[in-house]
PDB file of C-alpha atoms in Angstrom:
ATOM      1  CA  UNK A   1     124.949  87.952  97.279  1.00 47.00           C
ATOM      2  CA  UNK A   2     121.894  90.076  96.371  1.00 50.00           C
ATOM      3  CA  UNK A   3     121.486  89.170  92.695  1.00 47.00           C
ATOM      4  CA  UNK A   4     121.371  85.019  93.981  1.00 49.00           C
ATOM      5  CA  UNK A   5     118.121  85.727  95.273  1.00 47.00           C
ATOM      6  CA  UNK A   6     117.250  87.497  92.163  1.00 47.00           C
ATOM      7  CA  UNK A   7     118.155  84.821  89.741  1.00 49.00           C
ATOM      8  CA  UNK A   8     114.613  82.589  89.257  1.00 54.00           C
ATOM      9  CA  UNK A   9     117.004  78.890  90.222  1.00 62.00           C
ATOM     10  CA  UNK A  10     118.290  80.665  93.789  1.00 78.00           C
ATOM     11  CA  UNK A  11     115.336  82.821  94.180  1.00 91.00           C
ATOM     12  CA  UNK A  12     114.045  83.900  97.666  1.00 96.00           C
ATOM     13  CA  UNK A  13     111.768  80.825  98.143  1.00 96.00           C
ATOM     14  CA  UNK A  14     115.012  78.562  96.795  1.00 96.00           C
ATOM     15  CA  UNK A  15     115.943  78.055 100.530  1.00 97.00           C
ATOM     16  CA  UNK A  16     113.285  75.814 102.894  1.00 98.00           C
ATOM     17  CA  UNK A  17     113.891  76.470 106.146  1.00 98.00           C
ATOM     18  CA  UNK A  18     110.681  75.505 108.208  1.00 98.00           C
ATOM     19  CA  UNK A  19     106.937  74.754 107.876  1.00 99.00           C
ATOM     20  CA  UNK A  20     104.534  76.296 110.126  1.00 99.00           C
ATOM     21  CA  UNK A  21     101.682  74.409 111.403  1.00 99.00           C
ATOM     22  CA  UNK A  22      98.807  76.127 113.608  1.00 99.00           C
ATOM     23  CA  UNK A  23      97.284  74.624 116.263  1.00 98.00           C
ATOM     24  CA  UNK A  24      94.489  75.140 119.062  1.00 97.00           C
ATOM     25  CA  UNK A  25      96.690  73.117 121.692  1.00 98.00           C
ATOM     26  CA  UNK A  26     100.780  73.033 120.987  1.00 98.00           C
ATOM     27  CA  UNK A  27     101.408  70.728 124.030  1.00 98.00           C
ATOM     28  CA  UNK A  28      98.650  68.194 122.658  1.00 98.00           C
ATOM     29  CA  UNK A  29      99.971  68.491 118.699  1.00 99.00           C
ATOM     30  CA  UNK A  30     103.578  67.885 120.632  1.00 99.00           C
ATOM     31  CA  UNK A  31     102.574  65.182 122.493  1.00 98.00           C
ATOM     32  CA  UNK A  32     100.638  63.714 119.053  1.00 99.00           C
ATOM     33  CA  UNK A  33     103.757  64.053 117.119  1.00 98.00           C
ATOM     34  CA  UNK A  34     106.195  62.543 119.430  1.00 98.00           C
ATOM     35  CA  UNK A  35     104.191  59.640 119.601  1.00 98.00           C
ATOM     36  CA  UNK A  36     104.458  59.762 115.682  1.00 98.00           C
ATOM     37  CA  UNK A  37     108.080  59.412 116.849  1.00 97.00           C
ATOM     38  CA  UNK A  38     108.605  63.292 115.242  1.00 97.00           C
ATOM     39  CA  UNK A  39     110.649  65.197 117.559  1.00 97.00           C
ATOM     40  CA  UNK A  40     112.150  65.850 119.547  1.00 98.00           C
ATOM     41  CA  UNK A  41     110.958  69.232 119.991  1.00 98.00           C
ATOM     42  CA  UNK A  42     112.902  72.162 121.671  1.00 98.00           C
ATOM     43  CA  UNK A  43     110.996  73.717 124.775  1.00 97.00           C
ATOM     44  CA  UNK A  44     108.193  76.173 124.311  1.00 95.00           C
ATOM     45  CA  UNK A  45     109.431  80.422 123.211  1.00 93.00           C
ATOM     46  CA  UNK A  46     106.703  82.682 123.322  1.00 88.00           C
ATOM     47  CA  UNK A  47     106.667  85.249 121.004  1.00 83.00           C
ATOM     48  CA  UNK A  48     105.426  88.777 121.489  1.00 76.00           C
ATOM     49  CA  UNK A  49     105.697  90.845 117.863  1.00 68.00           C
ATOM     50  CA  UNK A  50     104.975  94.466 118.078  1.00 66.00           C
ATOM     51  CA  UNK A  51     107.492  95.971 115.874  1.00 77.00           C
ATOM     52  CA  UNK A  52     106.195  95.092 112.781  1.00 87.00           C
ATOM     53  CA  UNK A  53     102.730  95.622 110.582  1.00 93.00           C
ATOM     54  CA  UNK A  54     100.175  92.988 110.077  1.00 93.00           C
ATOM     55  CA  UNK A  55      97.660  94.127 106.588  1.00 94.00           C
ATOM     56  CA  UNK A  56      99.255  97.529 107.175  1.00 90.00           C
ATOM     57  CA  UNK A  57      98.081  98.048 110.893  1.00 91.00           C
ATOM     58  CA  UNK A  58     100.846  98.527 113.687  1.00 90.00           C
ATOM     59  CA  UNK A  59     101.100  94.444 114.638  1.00 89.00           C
ATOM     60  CA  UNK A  60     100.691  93.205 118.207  1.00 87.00           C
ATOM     61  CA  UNK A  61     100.406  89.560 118.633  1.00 91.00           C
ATOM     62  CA  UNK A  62     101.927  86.818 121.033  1.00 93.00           C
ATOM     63  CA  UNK A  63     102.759  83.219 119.471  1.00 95.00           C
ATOM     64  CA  UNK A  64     104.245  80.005 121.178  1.00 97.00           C
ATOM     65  CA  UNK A  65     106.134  77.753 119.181  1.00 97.00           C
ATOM     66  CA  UNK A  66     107.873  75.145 119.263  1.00 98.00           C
ATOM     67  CA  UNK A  67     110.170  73.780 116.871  1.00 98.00           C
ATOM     68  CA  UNK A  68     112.218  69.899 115.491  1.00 98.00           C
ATOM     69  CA  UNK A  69     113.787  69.149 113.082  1.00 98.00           C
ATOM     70  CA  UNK A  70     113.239  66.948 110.121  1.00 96.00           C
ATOM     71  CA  UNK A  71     116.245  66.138 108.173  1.00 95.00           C
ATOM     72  CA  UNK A  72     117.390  69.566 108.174  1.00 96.00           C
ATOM     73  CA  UNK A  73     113.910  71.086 107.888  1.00 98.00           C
ATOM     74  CA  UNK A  74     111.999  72.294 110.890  1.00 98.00           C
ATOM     75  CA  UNK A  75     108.381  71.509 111.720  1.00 99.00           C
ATOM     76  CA  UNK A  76     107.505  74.607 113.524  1.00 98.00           C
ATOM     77  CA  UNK A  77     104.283  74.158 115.788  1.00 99.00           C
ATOM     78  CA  UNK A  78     102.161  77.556 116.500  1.00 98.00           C
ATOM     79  CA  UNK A  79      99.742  78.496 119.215  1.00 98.00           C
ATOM     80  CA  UNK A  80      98.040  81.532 118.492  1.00 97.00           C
ATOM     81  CA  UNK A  81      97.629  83.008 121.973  1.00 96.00           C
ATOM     82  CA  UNK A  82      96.688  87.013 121.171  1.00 94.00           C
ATOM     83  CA  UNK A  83      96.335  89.650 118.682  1.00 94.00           C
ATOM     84  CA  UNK A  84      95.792  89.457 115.161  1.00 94.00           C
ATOM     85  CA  UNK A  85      98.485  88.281 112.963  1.00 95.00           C
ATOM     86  CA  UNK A  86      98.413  85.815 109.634  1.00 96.00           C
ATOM     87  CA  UNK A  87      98.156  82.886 112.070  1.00 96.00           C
ATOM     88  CA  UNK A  88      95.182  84.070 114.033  1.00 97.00           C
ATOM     89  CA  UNK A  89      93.782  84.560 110.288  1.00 96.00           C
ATOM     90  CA  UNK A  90      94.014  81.063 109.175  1.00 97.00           C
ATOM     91  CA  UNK A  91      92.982  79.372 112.139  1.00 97.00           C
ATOM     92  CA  UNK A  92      89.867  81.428 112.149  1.00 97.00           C
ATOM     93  CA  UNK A  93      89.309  80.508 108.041  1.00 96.00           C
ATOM     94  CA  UNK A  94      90.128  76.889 107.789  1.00 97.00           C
ATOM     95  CA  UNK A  95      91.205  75.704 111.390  1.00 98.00           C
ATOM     96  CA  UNK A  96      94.316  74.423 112.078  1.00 98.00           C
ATOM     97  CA  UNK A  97      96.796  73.502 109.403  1.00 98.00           C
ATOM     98  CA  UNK A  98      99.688  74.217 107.747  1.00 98.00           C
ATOM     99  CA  UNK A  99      99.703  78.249 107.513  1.00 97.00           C
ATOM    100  CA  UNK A 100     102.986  78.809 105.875  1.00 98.00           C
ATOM    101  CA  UNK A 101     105.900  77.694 104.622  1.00 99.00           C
ATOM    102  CA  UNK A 102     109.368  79.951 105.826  1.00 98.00           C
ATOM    103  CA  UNK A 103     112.698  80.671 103.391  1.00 98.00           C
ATOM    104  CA  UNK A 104     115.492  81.371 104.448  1.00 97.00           C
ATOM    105  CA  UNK A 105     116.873  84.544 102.992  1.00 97.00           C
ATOM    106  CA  UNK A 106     120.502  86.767 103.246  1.00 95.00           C
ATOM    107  CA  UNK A 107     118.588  90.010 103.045  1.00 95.00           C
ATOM    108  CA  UNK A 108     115.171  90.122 104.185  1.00 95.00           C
ATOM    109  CA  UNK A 109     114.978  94.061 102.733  1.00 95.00           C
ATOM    110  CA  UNK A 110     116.458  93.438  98.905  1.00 96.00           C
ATOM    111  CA  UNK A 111     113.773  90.027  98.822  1.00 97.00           C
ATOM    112  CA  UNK A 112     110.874  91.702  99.809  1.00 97.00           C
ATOM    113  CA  UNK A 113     111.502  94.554  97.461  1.00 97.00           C
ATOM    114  CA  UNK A 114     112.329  92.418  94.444  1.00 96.00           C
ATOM    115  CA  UNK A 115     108.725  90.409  95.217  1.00 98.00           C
ATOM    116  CA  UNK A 116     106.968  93.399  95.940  1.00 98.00           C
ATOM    117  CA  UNK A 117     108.558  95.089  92.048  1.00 97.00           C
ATOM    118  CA  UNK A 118     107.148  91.592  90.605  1.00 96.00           C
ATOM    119  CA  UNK A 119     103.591  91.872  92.049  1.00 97.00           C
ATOM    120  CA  UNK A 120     103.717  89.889  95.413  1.00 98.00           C
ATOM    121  CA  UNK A 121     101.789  91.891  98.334  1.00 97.00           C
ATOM    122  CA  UNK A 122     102.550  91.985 101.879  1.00 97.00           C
ATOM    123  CA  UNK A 123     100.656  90.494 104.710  1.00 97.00           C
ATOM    124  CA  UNK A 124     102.747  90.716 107.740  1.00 96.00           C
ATOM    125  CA  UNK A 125     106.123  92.122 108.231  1.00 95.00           C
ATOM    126  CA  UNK A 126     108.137  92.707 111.342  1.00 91.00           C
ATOM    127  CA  UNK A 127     112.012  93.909 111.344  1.00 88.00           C
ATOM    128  CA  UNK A 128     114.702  93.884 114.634  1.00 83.00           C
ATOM    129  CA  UNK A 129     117.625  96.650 115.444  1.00 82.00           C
ATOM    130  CA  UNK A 130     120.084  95.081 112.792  1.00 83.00           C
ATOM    131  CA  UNK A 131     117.974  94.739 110.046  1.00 79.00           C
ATOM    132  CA  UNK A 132     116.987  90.955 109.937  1.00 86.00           C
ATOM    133  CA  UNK A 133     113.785  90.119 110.055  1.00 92.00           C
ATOM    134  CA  UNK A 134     110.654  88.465 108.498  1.00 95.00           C
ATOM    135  CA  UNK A 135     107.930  88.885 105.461  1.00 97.00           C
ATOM    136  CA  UNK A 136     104.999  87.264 104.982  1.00 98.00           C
ATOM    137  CA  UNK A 137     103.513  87.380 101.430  1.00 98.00           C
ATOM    138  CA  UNK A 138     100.095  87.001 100.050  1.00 98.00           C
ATOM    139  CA  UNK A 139     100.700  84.281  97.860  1.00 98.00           C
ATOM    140  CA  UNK A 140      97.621  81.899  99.540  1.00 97.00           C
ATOM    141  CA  UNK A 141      95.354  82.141  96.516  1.00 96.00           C
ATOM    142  CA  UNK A 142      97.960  81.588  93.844  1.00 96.00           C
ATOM    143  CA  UNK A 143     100.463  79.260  95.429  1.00 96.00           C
ATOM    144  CA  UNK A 144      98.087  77.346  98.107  1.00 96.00           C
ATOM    145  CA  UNK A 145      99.829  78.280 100.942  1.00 98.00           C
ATOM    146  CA  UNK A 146     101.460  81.651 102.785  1.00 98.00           C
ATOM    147  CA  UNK A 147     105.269  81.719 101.687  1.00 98.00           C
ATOM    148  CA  UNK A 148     107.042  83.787 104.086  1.00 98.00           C
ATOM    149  CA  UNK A 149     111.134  85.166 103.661  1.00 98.00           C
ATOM    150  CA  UNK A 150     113.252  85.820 106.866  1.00 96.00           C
ATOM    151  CA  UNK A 151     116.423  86.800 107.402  1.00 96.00           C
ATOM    152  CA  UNK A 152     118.277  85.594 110.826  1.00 90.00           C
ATOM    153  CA  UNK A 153     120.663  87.813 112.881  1.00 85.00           C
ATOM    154  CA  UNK A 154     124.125  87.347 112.540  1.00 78.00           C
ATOM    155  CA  UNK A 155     124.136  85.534 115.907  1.00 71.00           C
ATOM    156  CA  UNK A 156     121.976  82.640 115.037  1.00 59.00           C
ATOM    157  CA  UNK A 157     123.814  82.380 111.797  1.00 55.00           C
ATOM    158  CA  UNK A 158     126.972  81.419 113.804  1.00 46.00           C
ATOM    159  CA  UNK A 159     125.065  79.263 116.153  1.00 42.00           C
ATOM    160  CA  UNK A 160     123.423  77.909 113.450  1.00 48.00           C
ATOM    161  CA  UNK A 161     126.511  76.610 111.951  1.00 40.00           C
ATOM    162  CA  UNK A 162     128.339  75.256 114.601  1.00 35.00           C
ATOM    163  CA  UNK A 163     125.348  73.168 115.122  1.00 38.00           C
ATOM    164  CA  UNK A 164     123.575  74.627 118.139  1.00 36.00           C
TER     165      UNK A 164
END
């Protein structure tokens, strides 16, 4: 399972599984993109990450997002709301935008390491009790965007695939 992300065809970016937009106002963008006929989206989560390091500093932030999907992709709209994180960052460099783009990954831990051993750095990282969890990488400069690996819990695999 491991050496599939290794291989450069099935890599740990070989796996789209959302793209992250910023935004000042989510229910506006919403609102925008419904009208776009884009949607529809799921109701608002806020996010509170505090387990986790953001450029190597303990991270506390809060996020709300909300999330549709695109033909199997999902558009995943964030409101920065507090704390400093990689999407508090961007918005305060270029405004909003598309901040990242998310893979999906089966081990968040073996990924990271096998970027980090080919020269990737870290911007943001935050892991939960069972080991799943998400890395943001500072690939900006080189690749035009943040690219960002998570792994989901076992849970949300099997919701995930019995289409919930």
């Amino acid at each position: 399972m491991h050496q599939k992300e290794n291989d450069k065809n099935n890599g740990p970016f070989a796996r789209l599984a959302h793209v992250s937009v910023v935004v000042d106002d989510i229910e506006k963008a919403v609102h925008y993109y419904e009208s776009l006929g884009v949607g529809p989206f799921a109701p608002p989560s806020n996010h509170e990450f505090s387990a986790g390091f953001y450029l190597e500093k303990p991270l506390n932030s809060k996020l709300t997002i909300r999330e549709a999907d695109i033909g199997g992709i999902t558009l995943q709209l964030v409101e920065h709301l507090e704390g400093d994180c990689v999407a508090k960052d961007y918005l305060d460099r270029k405004g909003t935008g598309v901040y990242h783009l998310g893979f999906k990954v089966d081990s968040v831990d073996y990924a990271e390491r096998t970027l980090i051993e080919s020269g990737v750095g870290v911007l943001q990282k935050g892991r939960r009790m069972d080991n799943s969890g998400y890395t943001y990488f500072d690939t900006e400069a080189q690749a035009g965007v943040t690219l960002e690996i998570k792994q989901v819990p076992e849970k949300d695999e099997d919701r995930e695939s019995k289409g919930a």
